[in-house]
Short mmCIF file of C-alpha atoms in Angstrom, two decimals:
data_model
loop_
_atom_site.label_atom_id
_atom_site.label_comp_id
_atom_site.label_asym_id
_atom_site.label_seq_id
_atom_site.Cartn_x
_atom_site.Cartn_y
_atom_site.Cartn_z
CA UNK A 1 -8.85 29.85 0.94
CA UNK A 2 -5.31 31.00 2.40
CA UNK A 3 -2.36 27.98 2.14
CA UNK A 4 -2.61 28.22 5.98
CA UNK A 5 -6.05 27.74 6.17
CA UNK A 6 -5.57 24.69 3.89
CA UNK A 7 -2.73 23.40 6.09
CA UNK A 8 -5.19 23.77 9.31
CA UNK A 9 -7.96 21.51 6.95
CA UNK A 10 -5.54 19.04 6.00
CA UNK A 11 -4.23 18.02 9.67
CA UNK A 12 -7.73 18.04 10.83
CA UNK A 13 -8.76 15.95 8.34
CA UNK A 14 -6.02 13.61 9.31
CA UNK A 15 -6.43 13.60 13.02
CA UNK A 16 -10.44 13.07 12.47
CA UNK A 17 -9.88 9.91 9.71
CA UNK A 18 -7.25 8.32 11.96
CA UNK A 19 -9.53 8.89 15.12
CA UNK A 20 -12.35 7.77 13.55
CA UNK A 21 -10.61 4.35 12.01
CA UNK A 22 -9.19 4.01 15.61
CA UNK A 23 -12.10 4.38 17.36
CA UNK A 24 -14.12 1.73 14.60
CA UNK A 25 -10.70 -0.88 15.34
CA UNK A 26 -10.86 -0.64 19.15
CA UNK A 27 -14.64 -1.34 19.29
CA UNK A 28 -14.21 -4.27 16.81
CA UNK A 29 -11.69 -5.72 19.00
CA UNK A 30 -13.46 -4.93 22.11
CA UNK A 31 -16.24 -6.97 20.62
CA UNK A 32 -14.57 -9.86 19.65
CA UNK A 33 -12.86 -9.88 23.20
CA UNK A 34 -16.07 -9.91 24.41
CA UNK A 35 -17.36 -12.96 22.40
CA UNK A 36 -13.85 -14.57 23.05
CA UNK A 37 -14.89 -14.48 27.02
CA UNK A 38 -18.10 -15.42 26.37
CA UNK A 39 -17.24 -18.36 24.60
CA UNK A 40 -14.85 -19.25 26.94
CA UNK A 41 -17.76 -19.49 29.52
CA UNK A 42 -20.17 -21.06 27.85
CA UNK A 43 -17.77 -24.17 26.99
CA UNK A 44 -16.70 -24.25 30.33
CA UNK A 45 -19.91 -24.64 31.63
CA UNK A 46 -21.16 -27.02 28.57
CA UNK A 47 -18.11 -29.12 29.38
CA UNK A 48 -18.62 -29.05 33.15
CA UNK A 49 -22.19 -30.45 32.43
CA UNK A 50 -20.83 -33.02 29.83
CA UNK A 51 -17.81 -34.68 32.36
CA UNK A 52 -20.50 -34.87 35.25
CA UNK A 53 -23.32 -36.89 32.84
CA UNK A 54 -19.96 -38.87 31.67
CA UNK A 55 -18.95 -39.61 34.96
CA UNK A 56 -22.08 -41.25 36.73
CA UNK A 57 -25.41 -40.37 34.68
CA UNK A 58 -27.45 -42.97 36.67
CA UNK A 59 -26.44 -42.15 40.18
CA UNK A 60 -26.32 -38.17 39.89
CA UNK A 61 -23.88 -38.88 42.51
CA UNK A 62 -21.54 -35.53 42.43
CA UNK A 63 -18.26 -35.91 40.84
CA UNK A 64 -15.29 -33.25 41.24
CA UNK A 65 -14.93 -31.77 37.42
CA UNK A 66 -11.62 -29.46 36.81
CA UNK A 67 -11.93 -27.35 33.75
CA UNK A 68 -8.56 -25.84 32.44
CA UNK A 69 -8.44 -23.45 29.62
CA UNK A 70 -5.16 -23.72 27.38
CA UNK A 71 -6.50 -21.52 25.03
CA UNK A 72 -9.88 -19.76 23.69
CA UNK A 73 -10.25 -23.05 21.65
CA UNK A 74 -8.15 -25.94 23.65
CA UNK A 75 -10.03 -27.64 27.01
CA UNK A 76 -8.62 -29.76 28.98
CA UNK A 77 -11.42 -31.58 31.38
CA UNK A 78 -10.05 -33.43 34.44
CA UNK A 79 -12.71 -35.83 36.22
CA UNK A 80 -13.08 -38.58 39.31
CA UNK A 81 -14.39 -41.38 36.91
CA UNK A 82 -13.11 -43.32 34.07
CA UNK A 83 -14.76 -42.03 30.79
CA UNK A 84 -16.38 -43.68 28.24
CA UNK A 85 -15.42 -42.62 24.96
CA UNK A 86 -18.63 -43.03 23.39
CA UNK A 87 -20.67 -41.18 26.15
CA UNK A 88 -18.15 -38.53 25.68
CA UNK A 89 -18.85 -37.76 22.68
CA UNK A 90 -22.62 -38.20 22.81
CA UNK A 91 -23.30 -35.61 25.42
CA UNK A 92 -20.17 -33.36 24.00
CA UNK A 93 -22.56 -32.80 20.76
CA UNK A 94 -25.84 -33.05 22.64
CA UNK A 95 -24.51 -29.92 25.43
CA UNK A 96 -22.55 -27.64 23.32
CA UNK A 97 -25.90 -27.70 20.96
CA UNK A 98 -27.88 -26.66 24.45
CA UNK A 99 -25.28 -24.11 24.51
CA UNK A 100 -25.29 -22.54 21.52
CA UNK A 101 -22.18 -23.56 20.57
CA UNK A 102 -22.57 -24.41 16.97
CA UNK A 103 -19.11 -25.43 15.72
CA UNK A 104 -16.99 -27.81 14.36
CA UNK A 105 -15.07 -29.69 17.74
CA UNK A 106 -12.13 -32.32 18.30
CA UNK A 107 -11.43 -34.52 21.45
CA UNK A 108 -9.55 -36.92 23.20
CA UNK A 109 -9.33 -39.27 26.03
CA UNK A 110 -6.59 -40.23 28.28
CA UNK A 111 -5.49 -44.13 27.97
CA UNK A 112 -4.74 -45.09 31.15
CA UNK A 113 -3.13 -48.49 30.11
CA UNK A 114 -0.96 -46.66 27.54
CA UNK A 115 -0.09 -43.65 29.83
CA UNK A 116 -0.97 -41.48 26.44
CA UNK A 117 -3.24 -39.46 25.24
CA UNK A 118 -5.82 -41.00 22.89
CA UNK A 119 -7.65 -38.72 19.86
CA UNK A 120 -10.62 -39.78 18.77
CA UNK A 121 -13.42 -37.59 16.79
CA UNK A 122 -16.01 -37.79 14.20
CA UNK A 123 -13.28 -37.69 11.89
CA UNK A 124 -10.85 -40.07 13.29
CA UNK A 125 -8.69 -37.64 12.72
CA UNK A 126 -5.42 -37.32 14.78
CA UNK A 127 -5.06 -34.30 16.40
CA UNK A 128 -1.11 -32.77 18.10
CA UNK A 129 -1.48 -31.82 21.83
CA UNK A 130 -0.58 -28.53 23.15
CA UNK A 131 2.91 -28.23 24.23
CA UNK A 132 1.67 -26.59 27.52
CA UNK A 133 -0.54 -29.68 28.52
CA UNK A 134 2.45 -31.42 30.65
CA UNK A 135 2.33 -28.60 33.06
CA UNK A 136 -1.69 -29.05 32.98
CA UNK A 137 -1.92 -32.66 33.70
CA UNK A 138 0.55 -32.32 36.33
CA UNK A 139 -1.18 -30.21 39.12
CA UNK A 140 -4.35 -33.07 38.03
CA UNK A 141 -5.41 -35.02 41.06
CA UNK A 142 -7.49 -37.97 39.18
CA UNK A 143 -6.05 -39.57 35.92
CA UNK A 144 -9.03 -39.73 34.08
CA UNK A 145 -9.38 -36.44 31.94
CA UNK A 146 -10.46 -35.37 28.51
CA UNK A 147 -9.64 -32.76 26.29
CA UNK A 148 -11.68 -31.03 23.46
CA UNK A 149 -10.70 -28.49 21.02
CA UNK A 150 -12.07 -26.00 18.24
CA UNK A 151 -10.38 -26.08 15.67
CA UNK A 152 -12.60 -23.22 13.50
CA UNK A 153 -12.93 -21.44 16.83
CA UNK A 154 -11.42 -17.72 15.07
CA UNK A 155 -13.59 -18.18 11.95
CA UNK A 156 -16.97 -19.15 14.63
CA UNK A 157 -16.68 -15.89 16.19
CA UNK A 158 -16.04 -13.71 13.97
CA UNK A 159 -18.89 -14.76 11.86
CA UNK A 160 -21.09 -13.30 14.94
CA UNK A 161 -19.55 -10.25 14.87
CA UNK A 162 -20.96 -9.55 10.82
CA UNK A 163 -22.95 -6.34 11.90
CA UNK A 164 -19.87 -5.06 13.13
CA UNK A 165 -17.75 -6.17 10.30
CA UNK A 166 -20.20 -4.48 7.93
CA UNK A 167 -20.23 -1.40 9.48
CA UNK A 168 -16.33 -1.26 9.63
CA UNK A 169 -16.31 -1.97 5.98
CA UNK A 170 -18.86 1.19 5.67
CA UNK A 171 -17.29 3.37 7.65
CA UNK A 172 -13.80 2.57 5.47
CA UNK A 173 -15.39 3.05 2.40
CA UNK A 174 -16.74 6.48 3.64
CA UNK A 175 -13.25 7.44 4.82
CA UNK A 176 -11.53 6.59 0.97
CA UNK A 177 -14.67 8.34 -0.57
CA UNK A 178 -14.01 11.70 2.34
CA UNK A 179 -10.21 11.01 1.54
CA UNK A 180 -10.61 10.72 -2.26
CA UNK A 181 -12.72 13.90 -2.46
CA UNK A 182 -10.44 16.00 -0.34
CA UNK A 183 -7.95 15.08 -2.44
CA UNK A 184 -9.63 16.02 -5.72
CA UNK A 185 -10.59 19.59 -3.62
CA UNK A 186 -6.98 20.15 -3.17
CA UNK A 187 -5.78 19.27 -6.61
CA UNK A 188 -8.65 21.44 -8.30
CA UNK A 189 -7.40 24.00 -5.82
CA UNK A 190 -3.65 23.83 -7.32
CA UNK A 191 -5.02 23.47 -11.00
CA UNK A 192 -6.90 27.02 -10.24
CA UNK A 193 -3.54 28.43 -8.46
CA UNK A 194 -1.25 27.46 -11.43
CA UNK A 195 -3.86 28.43 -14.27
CA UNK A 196 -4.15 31.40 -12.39
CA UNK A 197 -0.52 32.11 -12.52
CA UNK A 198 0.15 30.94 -16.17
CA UNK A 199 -2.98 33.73 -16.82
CA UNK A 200 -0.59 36.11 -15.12
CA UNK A 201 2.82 34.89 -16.75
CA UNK A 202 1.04 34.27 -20.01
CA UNK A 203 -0.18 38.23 -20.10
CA UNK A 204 2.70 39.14 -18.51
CA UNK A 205 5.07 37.26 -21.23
CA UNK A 206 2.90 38.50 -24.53
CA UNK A 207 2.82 42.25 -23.76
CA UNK A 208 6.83 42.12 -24.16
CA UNK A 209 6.16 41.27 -28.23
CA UNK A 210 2.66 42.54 -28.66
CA UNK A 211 4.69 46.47 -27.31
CA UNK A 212 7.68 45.80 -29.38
CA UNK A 213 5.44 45.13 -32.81
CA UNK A 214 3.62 48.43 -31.87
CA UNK A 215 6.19 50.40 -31.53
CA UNK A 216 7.64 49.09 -34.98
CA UNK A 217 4.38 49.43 -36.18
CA UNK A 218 4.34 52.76 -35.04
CA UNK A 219 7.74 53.55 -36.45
CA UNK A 220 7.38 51.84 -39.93
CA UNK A 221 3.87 54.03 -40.55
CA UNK A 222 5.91 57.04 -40.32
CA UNK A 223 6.37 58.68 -43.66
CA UNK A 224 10.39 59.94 -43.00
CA UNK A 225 11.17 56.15 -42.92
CA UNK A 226 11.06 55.15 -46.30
CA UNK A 227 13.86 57.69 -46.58
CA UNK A 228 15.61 55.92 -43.59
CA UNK A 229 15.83 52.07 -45.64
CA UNK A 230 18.38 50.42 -43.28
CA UNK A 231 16.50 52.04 -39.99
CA UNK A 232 13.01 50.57 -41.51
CA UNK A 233 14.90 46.90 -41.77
CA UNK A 234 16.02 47.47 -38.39
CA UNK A 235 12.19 47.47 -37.99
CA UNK A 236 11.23 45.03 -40.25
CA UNK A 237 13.25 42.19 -38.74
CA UNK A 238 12.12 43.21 -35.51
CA UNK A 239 8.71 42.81 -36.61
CA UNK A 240 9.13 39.72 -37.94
CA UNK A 241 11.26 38.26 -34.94
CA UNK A 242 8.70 39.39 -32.41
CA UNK A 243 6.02 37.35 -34.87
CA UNK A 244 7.83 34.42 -34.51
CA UNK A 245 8.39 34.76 -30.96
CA UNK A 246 4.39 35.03 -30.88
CA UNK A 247 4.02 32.08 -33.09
CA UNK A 248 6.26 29.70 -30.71
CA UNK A 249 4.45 30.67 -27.91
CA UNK A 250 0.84 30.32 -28.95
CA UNK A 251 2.30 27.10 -31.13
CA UNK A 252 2.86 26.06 -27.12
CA UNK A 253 0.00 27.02 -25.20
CA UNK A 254 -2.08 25.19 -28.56
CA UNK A 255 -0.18 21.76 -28.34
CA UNK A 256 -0.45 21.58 -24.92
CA UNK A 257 -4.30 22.53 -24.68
CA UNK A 258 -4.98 19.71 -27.63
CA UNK A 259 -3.21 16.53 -26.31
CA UNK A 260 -5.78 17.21 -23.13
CA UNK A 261 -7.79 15.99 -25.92
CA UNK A 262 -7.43 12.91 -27.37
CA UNK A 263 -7.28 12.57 -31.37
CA UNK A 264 -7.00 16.17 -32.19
CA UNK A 265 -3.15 16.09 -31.04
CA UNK A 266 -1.19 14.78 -34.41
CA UNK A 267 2.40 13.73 -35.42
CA UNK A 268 3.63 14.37 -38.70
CA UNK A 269 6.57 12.69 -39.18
CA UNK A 270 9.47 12.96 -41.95
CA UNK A 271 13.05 12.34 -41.81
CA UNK A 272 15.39 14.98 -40.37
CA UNK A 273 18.69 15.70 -40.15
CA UNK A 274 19.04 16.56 -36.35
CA UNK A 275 22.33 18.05 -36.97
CA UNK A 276 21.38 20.61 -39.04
CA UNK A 277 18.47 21.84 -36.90
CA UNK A 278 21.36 22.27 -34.37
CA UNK A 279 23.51 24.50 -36.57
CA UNK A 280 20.33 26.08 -37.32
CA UNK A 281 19.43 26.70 -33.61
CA UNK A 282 23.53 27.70 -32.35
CA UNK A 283 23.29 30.32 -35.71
CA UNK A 284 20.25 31.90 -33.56
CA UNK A 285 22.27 32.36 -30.19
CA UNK A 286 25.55 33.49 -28.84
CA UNK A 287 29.10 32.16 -27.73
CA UNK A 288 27.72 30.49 -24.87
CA UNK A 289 25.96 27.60 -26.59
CA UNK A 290 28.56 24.86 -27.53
CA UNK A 291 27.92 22.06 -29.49
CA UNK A 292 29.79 18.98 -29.53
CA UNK A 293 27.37 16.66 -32.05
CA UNK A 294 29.25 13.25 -31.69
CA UNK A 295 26.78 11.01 -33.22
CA UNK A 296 27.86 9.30 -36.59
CA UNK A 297 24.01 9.17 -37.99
CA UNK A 298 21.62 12.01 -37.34
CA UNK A 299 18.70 10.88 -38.99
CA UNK A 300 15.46 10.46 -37.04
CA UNK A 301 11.80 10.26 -37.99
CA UNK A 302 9.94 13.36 -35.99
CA UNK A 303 7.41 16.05 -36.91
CA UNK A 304 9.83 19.00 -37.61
CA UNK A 305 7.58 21.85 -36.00
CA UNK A 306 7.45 20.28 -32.78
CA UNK A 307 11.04 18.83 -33.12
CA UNK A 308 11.97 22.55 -33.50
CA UNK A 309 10.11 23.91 -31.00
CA UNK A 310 11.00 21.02 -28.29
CA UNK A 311 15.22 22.14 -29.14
CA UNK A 312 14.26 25.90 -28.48
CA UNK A 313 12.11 25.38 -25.63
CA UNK A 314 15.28 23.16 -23.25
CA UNK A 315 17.65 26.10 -24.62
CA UNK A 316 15.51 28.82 -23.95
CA UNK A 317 15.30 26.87 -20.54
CA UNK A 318 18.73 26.30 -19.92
CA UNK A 319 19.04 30.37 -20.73
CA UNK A 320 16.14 31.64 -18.57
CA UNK A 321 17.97 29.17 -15.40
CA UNK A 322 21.76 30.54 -15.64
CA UNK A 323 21.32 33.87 -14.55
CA UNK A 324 25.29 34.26 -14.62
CA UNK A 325 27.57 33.41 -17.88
CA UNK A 326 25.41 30.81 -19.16
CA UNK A 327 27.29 27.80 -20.44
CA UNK A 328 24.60 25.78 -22.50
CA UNK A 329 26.04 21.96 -24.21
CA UNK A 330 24.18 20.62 -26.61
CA UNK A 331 25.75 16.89 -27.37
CA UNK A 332 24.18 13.76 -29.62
CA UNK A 333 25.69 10.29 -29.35
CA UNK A 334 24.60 7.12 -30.97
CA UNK A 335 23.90 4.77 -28.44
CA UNK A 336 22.08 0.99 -28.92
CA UNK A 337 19.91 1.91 -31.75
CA UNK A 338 18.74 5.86 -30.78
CA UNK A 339 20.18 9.25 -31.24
CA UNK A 340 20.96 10.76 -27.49
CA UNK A 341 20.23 14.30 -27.05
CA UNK A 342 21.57 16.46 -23.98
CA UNK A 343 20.94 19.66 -23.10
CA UNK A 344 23.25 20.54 -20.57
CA UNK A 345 23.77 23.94 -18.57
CA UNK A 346 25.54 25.25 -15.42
CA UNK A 347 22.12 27.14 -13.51
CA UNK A 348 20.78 27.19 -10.46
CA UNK A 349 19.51 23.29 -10.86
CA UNK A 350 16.34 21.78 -9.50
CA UNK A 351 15.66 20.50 -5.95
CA UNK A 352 15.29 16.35 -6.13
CA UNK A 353 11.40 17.15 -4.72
CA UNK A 354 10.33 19.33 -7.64
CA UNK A 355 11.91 17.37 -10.42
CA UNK A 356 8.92 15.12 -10.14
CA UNK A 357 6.56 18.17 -10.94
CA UNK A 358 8.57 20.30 -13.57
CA UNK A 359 6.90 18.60 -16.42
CA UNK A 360 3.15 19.32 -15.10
CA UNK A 361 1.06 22.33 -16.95
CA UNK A 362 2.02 25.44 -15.27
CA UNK A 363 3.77 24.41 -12.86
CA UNK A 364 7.16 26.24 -12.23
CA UNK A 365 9.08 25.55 -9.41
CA UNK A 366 9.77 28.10 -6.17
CA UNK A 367 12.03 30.26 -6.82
CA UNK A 368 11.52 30.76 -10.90
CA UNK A 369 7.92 31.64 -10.30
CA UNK A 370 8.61 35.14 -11.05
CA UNK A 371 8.08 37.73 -13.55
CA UNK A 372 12.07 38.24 -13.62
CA UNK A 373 12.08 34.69 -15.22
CA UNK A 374 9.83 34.64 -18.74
CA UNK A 375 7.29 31.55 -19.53
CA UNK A 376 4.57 30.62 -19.35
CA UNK A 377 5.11 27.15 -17.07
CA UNK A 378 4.15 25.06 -20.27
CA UNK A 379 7.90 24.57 -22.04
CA UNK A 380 8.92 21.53 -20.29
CA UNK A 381 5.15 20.26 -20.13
CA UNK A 382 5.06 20.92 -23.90
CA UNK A 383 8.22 19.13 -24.39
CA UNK A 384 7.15 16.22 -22.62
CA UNK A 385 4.17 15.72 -24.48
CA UNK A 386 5.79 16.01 -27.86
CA UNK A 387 8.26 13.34 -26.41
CA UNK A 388 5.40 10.73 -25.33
CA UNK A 389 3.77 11.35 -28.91
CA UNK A 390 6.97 10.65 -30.88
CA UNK A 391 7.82 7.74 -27.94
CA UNK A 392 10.52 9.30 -27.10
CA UNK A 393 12.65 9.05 -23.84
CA UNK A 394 12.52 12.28 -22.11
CA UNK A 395 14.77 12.49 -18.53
CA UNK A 396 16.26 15.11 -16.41
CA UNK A 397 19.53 14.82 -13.69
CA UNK A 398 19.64 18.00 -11.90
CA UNK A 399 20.65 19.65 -8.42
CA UNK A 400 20.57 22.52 -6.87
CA UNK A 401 23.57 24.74 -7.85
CA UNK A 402 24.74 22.12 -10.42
CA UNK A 403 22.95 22.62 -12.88
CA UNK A 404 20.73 20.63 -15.24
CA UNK A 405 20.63 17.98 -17.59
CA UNK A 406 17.89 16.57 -20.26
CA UNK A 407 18.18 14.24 -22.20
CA UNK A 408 15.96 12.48 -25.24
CA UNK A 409 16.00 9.50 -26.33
CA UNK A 410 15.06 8.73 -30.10
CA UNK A 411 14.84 5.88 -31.92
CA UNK A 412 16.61 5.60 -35.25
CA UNK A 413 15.57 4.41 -38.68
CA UNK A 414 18.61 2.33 -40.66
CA UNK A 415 20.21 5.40 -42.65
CA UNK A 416 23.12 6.15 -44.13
CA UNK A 417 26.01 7.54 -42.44
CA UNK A 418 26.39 10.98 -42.12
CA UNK A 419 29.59 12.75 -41.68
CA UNK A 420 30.53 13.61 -38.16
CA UNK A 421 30.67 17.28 -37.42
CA UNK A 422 31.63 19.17 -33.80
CA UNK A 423 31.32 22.93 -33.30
CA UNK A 424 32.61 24.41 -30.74
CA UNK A 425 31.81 27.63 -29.11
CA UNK A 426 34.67 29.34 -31.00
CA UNK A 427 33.33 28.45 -34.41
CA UNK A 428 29.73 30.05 -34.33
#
């Protein structure tokens, strides 16, 4: 599947989920609009019923009834007779139970003496009156009037729209079960990409050795070269250089392919003096690696092997990254309790969007994907899994054209002090 193919997938994908979440939103609304109205019809014609069997039950003379909505749940009932408070509420329960209208209800009756409205309910529970009912009473002909409200009016409805509801909540759960498999699709699809490209690097990166050893190989089974001693150390060393070299990099691939596994990735830790791995590792490259080792105590407690490997890998790093006159710092300060390590160099830098990624398996960002640029896409991966196993601190600062800058974070045992040293570039 092509990236633009994937790209086509992906914004149909989005268009259909957001259309189809739309679509199941409008109708929900659409439905409780229409319950809304048809509440607001039936109570109107409950409460029409209830103020004319108020008004004059025995007669069944007519009596003019206004009915004024405030809102979906506040009635105001204007009639041409004076009410009786316990009638009212009588027929009030006994109509809106002929209507269907099974919910919770408040009213009130207007005190002509008083001038005031009067709440009165099963409760005898006071009840605030709608700012808007001034306007209301107003354009009212008669003075005798009544209002009733429902107070669980939201909760009433909604509870008769639970087949809708429940097929919302289906169709959502379908959507993050589409959405969380599409996601998983894509991912795999990335894993495959960059496994397929570490396959390539990784082949790509051992033949360099693997020819070199041959060749020596070749060289060293001659029978002129034991008559040629210094040309068949030239030979040796390289043999055993290109071993090493082998060694780091399966020691890589290993350590990364066993903490996917949990228990049969282990720390060994002893006390080390950092600064003499450093000396160790500046003795091993050229004038462009400066150290500047300010830290007072250089003890820490860390599995040498990986220690080792996790100071060559950000070097080798900083190295493959500065194309041009490489400038590599490697500083240590003391600094509340931990020894600070930065690795510091003057390449082409990282882009603020991939710095989240550089530390994923294989993953190398655009631009150093290329055979021009040796690795695997494992070193900083590596190194941040040796610095999560130790608990160490492991960031990175970097921008494009800037440069880059990592730094560790290790916590210190109580040790003695150890003399201060600083070496420069001119000293190695």
């Amino acid at each position: 599947m092509s990236r633009l193919t994937t790209r086509v997938l992906i914004v149909l994908s989005t268009l259909a989920i957001v259309g189809v979440v739309s679509t199941q939103v409008y109708w929900v609304r659409k439905a409780y609009e229409l319950r809304e109205r048809q509440f607001l019809q039936t109570v109107t014609k409950a409460l029409s019923e209830v103020a004319r069997r108020v008004a004059r039950p025995e007669t069944g003379v007519p009596v003019g009834v206004q009915v004024v909505t405030l809102s979906p749940a506040y009635y105001l009932v204007n009639l041409d007779a004076p009410i009786d408070p316990r009638k009212l509420e009588f027929y009030l329960g006994v109509e809106l139970e002929i209507h269907q209208i099974l919910t919770t209800f408040e009213y009130g009756v207007y005190d002509n003496t008083a001038g005031q409205i009067i709440y009165e309910n099963s409760s005898r529970q006071r009840i605030e009156t709608p700012a808007s009912d001034g306007a209301a009473l107003s354009s009212f002909s008669s003075p005798y009037y009544f209002v009733v409200r429902f107070p669980n009016q939201v909760h009433y409805l909604t509870q008769q729209l639970d087949n809708w509801i429940l097929a919302s909540l289906i169709v959502l759960l379908l959507t993050c079960f589409f959405i969380y498999l599409f996601y998983r699709m894509l991912t795999q699809k990335n894993r495959n990409e960059d496994q397929r490209e570490f396959i390539n690097n990784m082949t790509h990166e051992l033949q360099t050795p693997i020819s070199s050893i041959k060749i020596a190989a070749d060289v060293l089974s001659s029978p002129k070269i034991m008559e040629q001693p210094e040309r068949m150390l030239k030979y040796v060393r390289m043999v055993q250089e290109e071993t090493l070299r082998l060694q780091q990099q399966v020691e890589t691939v290993l350590t990364v392919a066993r903490s996917e596994n949990k228990g049969a990735f282990k720390i060994h830790s002893v006390a080390i003096d950092l600064h003499e791995l450093l000396f160790h590792l500046a003795e091993r490259h050229g004038d462009y690696l400066h150290l500047d080792l300010e830290a007072h105590y250089s003890v820490v407690q860390a599995d040498r092997l990986h220690l080792v490997n996790v100071l060559g890998n950000l070097v080798d790093n900083a190295v493959k990254y500065t194309p041009v006159n490489p400038i590599i710092q490697l500083m240590t300060r003391n600094e509340n309790g931990q020894l600070v390590i930065v690795v510091q160099d003057n390449g082409i830098g990282i882009a603020p969007e991939h710095q989240p990624h550089i530390f994923n398996a294989y993953y190398r960002a655009p631009g150093a994907n290329a055979h021009s640029v040796k690795g695997f896409g494992l070193g900083l991966s590596y190194v941040q899994k040796i610095a999560k196993a130790h608990r160490w601190k492991l960031s990175v600062s970097s921008a494009p054209g800037r440069g880059s800058v990592f730094s560790i974070r290790i916590p210190q045992p109580i040790v003695e002090p150890i003399r201060k040293r600083s070496l420069k570039s001119e000293e190695l």
